[in-house]
Coordinates of C-alpha atoms in Angstrom, one line a residue:
X28 CA 21.9 134.5 89.0
X29 CA 19.2 136.0 86.8
X30 CA 19.3 139.8 86.5
X31 CA 16.3 142.3 87.6
X32 CA 14.7 141.9 84.5
X33 CA 14.9 138.2 84.7
X34 CA 17.1 137.6 81.9
X35 CA 20.1 135.1 82.1
X36 CA 23.5 136.1 83.1
X37 CA 25.7 136.6 80.3
X38 CA 28.9 134.5 79.9
X39 CA 31.7 136.4 80.6
X40 CA 34.5 135.6 78.2
X41 CA 37.8 137.0 78.9
X42 CA 40.4 137.6 76.1
X43 CA 44.2 138.2 76.5
X44 CA 46.2 138.9 73.2
X45 CA 49.9 139.2 72.9
X46 CA 51.5 142.3 72.5
X47 CA 51.4 142.9 68.7
X48 CA 49.2 144.0 66.4
X49 CA 48.8 140.7 64.2
X50 CA 47.4 139.3 67.8
X51 CA 45.4 142.1 68.9
X52 CA 43.2 142.9 65.6
X53 CA 42.2 139.3 64.9
X54 CA 41.4 139.1 68.7
X55 CA 39.3 142.5 68.6
X56 CA 37.6 141.0 65.7
X57 CA 36.6 137.9 67.3
X58 CA 35.4 139.7 70.4
X59 CA 33.0 141.7 68.0
X60 CA 31.6 138.2 66.8
X61 CA 31.2 137.2 70.4
X62 CA 29.5 140.4 71.4
X63 CA 26.9 139.9 68.6
X64 CA 25.6 136.8 70.7
X65 CA 22.9 138.1 73.1
X66 CA 24.2 135.7 75.9
X67 CA 28.1 136.6 75.6
X68 CA 30.0 139.4 77.1
X69 CA 33.6 139.5 75.7
X70 CA 36.4 141.5 77.6
X71 CA 39.5 142.1 76.1
X72 CA 42.4 142.4 78.6
X73 CA 45.7 144.3 77.7
X74 CA 48.0 147.1 78.7
X75 CA 47.1 150.6 78.4
X76 CA 49.1 151.6 75.2
X77 CA 47.7 148.4 73.2
X78 CA 44.1 149.3 74.6
X79 CA 44.6 152.5 72.9
X80 CA 45.6 150.6 69.8
X81 CA 42.5 148.5 69.4
X82 CA 39.8 151.0 70.6
X83 CA 39.4 152.3 66.8
X84 CA 38.8 148.7 65.3
X85 CA 36.1 148.2 67.9
X86 CA 34.4 151.4 66.8
X87 CA 30.8 151.6 68.1
X88 CA 31.0 148.0 69.8
X89 CA 33.6 149.2 72.4
X90 CA 32.3 150.0 75.9
X91 CA 34.8 151.6 78.8
X92 CA 32.2 151.5 81.5
X93 CA 29.1 149.5 82.2
X94 CA 28.5 146.9 79.8
X95 CA 25.8 147.0 77.2
X96 CA 24.3 144.7 74.7
X97 CA 26.7 144.0 71.3
X98 CA 29.6 145.8 73.2
X99 CA 33.1 144.6 74.1
X100 CA 34.5 146.0 77.3
X101 CA 38.4 146.6 77.8
X102 CA 40.1 145.9 80.9
X103 CA 43.9 146.9 81.3
X104 CA 46.7 145.8 83.6
X105 CA 49.9 147.6 83.8
X106 CA 53.0 146.7 81.2
X107 CA 55.7 145.1 83.3
X108 CA 59.2 147.0 83.4
X109 CA 61.2 145.0 80.6
X110 CA 63.7 147.9 79.5
X111 CA 61.4 149.6 77.0
X112 CA 60.6 153.3 76.8
X113 CA 57.3 154.3 78.5
X114 CA 54.3 153.7 75.9
X115 CA 56.1 151.1 74.1
X116 CA 54.0 148.1 74.6
X117 CA 53.7 146.6 71.2
X118 CA 56.0 144.6 68.7
X119 CA 55.3 147.4 66.1
X120 CA 56.8 150.1 68.3
X121 CA 59.8 148.3 69.6
X122 CA 63.0 148.2 68.1
X123 CA 63.6 145.1 66.2
X124 CA 66.5 144.0 68.4
X125 CA 64.4 144.7 71.5
X126 CA 61.6 142.4 70.2
X127 CA 62.7 139.5 72.7
X128 CA 61.8 142.0 75.5
X129 CA 57.6 141.6 74.6
X130 CA 58.1 137.9 75.1
X131 CA 59.3 138.8 78.4
X132 CA 56.8 141.0 79.4
X133 CA 54.2 138.4 78.6
X134 CA 56.0 136.1 81.2
X135 CA 56.3 139.0 83.8
X136 CA 52.5 139.8 83.4
X137 CA 51.5 136.7 85.3
X138 CA 51.0 138.1 88.5
X139 CA 48.8 141.0 87.4
X140 CA 46.7 138.9 85.4
X141 CA 46.3 136.2 88.1
X142 CA 45.1 138.9 90.3
X143 CA 42.7 140.3 87.6
X144 CA 41.3 136.8 86.5
X145 CA 40.7 135.7 90.0
X146 CA 38.9 139.1 90.9
X147 CA 36.4 139.2 88.2
X148 CA 36.2 135.3 87.9
X149 CA 35.0 135.0 84.1
X150 CA 33.2 132.1 82.9
X151 CA 36.0 131.3 80.1
X152 CA 39.5 132.5 78.9
X153 CA 40.8 132.8 75.5
X154 CA 44.4 133.8 75.6
X155 CA 47.6 133.7 73.3
X156 CA 50.3 130.9 73.4
X157 CA 52.8 133.6 74.9
X158 CA 50.3 133.3 78.3
X159 CA 50.2 129.3 78.4
X160 CA 50.1 129.8 82.3
X161 CA 46.5 130.8 82.1
X162 CA 45.5 127.4 81.8
X163 CA 46.6 126.7 85.4
X164 CA 44.3 129.9 86.3
X165 CA 41.6 128.6 84.5
X166 CA 41.9 125.2 86.2
X167 CA 42.1 126.9 89.5
X168 CA 38.9 128.6 88.7
X169 CA 37.2 125.6 87.2
X170 CA 36.4 127.3 83.9
X171 CA 37.6 126.3 80.3
X172 CA 40.7 128.3 78.8
X173 CA 41.3 128.0 75.1
X174 CA 44.4 128.5 73.1
X175 CA 44.2 131.4 70.4
X176 CA 46.1 131.3 67.2
X177 CA 46.1 134.2 65.0
X178 CA 47.7 132.3 62.1
X179 CA 46.3 129.3 60.1
X180 CA 46.4 125.6 60.6
X181 CA 49.2 125.1 58.1
X182 CA 51.9 126.4 59.8
X183 CA 51.0 124.4 63.0
X184 CA 50.9 121.2 61.0
X185 CA 54.4 122.2 59.9
X186 CA 56.0 123.2 63.4
X187 CA 54.4 120.3 65.1
X188 CA 55.9 117.7 62.4
X189 CA 59.3 119.4 62.6
X190 CA 59.2 119.5 66.4
X191 CA 58.8 115.6 66.2
X192 CA 62.3 115.4 64.4
X193 CA 63.9 117.9 66.1
X194 CA 66.8 115.7 67.1
X195 CA 67.6 115.2 63.5
X196 CA 67.6 118.8 62.9
X197 CA 69.6 119.6 65.7
X198 CA 72.0 117.2 64.4
X199 CA 72.8 119.5 61.6
X200 CA 74.0 122.2 63.5
X201 CA 77.4 122.4 62.3
X202 CA 76.2 122.4 58.8
X203 CA 75.7 125.7 56.7
X204 CA 72.0 126.8 57.6
X205 CA 71.5 128.3 54.3
X206 CA 72.3 125.0 52.4
X207 CA 70.9 122.7 54.6
X208 CA 67.3 121.7 53.9
X209 CA 65.0 119.9 56.1
X210 CA 62.1 117.9 54.4
X211 CA 58.8 118.4 56.5
X212 CA 57.5 114.9 57.1
X213 CA 53.7 113.7 57.4
X214 CA 52.3 116.3 54.9
X215 CA 49.8 116.3 52.3
X216 CA 51.2 116.7 48.8
X217 CA 53.5 118.4 47.6
X218 CA 56.4 117.8 49.7
X219 CA 57.8 120.7 51.3
X220 CA 61.5 121.4 52.3
X221 CA 62.7 124.2 54.7
X222 CA 66.4 125.6 54.9
X223 CA 67.7 125.5 58.6
X224 CA 68.1 129.3 58.4
X225 CA 64.5 129.7 58.3
X226 CA 63.5 127.5 60.9
X227 CA 62.0 128.9 64.2
X228 CA 64.7 129.5 67.1
X229 CA 63.6 126.6 69.2
X230 CA 64.4 124.1 66.3
X231 CA 67.8 125.3 65.6
X232 CA 69.3 125.4 69.1
X233 CA 68.3 122.7 71.8
X234 CA 69.3 125.2 74.5
X235 CA 66.6 127.7 73.7
X236 CA 63.9 125.3 74.6
X237 CA 64.8 125.6 78.4
X238 CA 62.3 127.6 80.7
X239 CA 59.6 129.7 79.2
X240 CA 60.4 129.2 75.6
X241 CA 59.7 125.6 76.1
X242 CA 56.4 126.3 77.8
X243 CA 55.6 128.3 74.8
X244 CA 56.1 125.8 72.2
X245 CA 54.2 123.1 74.1
X246 CA 51.2 125.6 74.4
X247 CA 51.7 126.5 70.5
X248 CA 51.6 122.7 69.5
X249 CA 49.2 121.5 72.2
X250 CA 47.1 124.3 73.2
X251 CA 44.9 123.9 76.4
X252 CA 42.8 121.1 77.8
X253 CA 39.9 122.7 76.5
X254 CA 40.9 123.6 72.7
X255 CA 42.4 125.9 70.1
X256 CA 40.7 129.0 68.4
X257 CA 42.4 129.0 64.9
X258 CA 42.0 132.1 62.7
X259 CA 41.3 130.3 59.7
X260 CA 38.7 128.3 57.5
X261 CA 38.4 125.0 56.2
X262 CA 37.9 125.9 52.5
X263 CA 41.0 127.9 52.6
X264 CA 43.3 124.7 53.8
X265 CA 41.1 121.9 53.8
X266 CA 43.7 119.2 53.5
X267 CA 45.9 120.8 56.6
X268 CA 42.5 121.2 58.6
X269 CA 41.5 117.8 58.0
X270 CA 44.7 116.3 59.2
X271 CA 45.3 118.4 62.2
X272 CA 42.1 117.8 63.5
X273 CA 42.4 114.0 63.1
X274 CA 45.8 114.0 65.0
X275 CA 45.3 116.9 67.7
X276 CA 43.4 116.6 70.7
X277 CA 41.6 118.7 72.2
X278 CA 38.6 120.2 70.1
X279 CA 39.7 123.0 67.4
X280 CA 37.8 125.9 66.5
X281 CA 38.1 127.4 63.0
X282 CA 36.9 131.1 63.3
X283 CA 38.2 132.7 60.5
X284 CA 38.9 134.9 58.6
X285 CA 39.3 137.3 61.5
X286 CA 41.3 140.6 61.2
X287 CA 40.1 141.6 57.8
X288 CA 38.8 145.2 57.5
X289 CA 35.1 144.4 57.7
X290 CA 33.9 147.5 59.7
X291 CA 31.5 150.1 58.5
X292 CA 34.3 152.8 59.2
X293 CA 36.9 152.0 56.6
X294 CA 39.4 154.3 57.9
X295 CA 40.4 151.6 60.2
X296 CA 43.6 150.4 59.2
X297 CA 43.9 146.6 60.3
X298 CA 47.0 145.8 58.4

C-alpha cells in the first residue's frame, strides 16, 4: 500500500537481540546499516533496560516515535520475572552465577514477543539463536526469519563439527577434562585440538541437550529456513567461510564487521 506521497511502503524489519552487550551492539550496528537503505525501516525489539543500553550507540539514528528516514525504532516488551533484581536485564549486569537466568528469560519472552510480532506484522525478522521459536511465528505470518550470529564463521564450523562427533566426546566423560583433548574433524589446516574442559556445556553433558538447550543448539547450528546473518567478512576467515557456505543450508549473509566503533560520537563505548 502506497503512502500519501506515492512512495512505496517501507520494508519493516524487526530485530530481536539476546540480553547481552555482545549481541545488542552488533544488532544495533546492523540496524543502522539497514536504516541507510531508503526502503527499509528497522526496529529493534528488546526489554526496557537493554533499550536504554543501546540508545547511545544509535545516536541520531534513533527514533522513539514516528519513524523518519534513516532512523531506527525501538520497541520494548517486559523483561520476564526470573529472579533477578529490577533493571538487571543484561549478561553484563547479572552476577556470573546467575547468568543462566538470562537464557531462561529468553524462553519466557515467547508470549510477549508472540503478541508483539503478530500485532505489528513486520515483513521480516532477524533474531538471535536464543529466540529460536520466532521461526514458528515467522512461518505463521508467512514472512522470512533469519538467525543472527554476533560471532564469526570459525566457531560455528568448529561447533558443528564437534556436534557431529558428540557421542565420541560423551564417551570420555569419566576422563580428566583438563587432560583429555578432542581433535576437531574436517577443518582446513592446521588441525585443532581442544581440551574437554573448554567445550560448550552441551558437548560435555548429554542430559543438558534436553528441552530448550537442544532447541538453542539446533538453531545455532542450522539457523532458520531463510538463512543466517553472520558478523564476519570473507577476507577475515576465507577458508572457513568458503567451507561453511558449501556445507550448510540455507543461505549465509556475511554482514561484518559489526560492533566496531564507527560512530561520529567517539564517546560511545562499544566494547
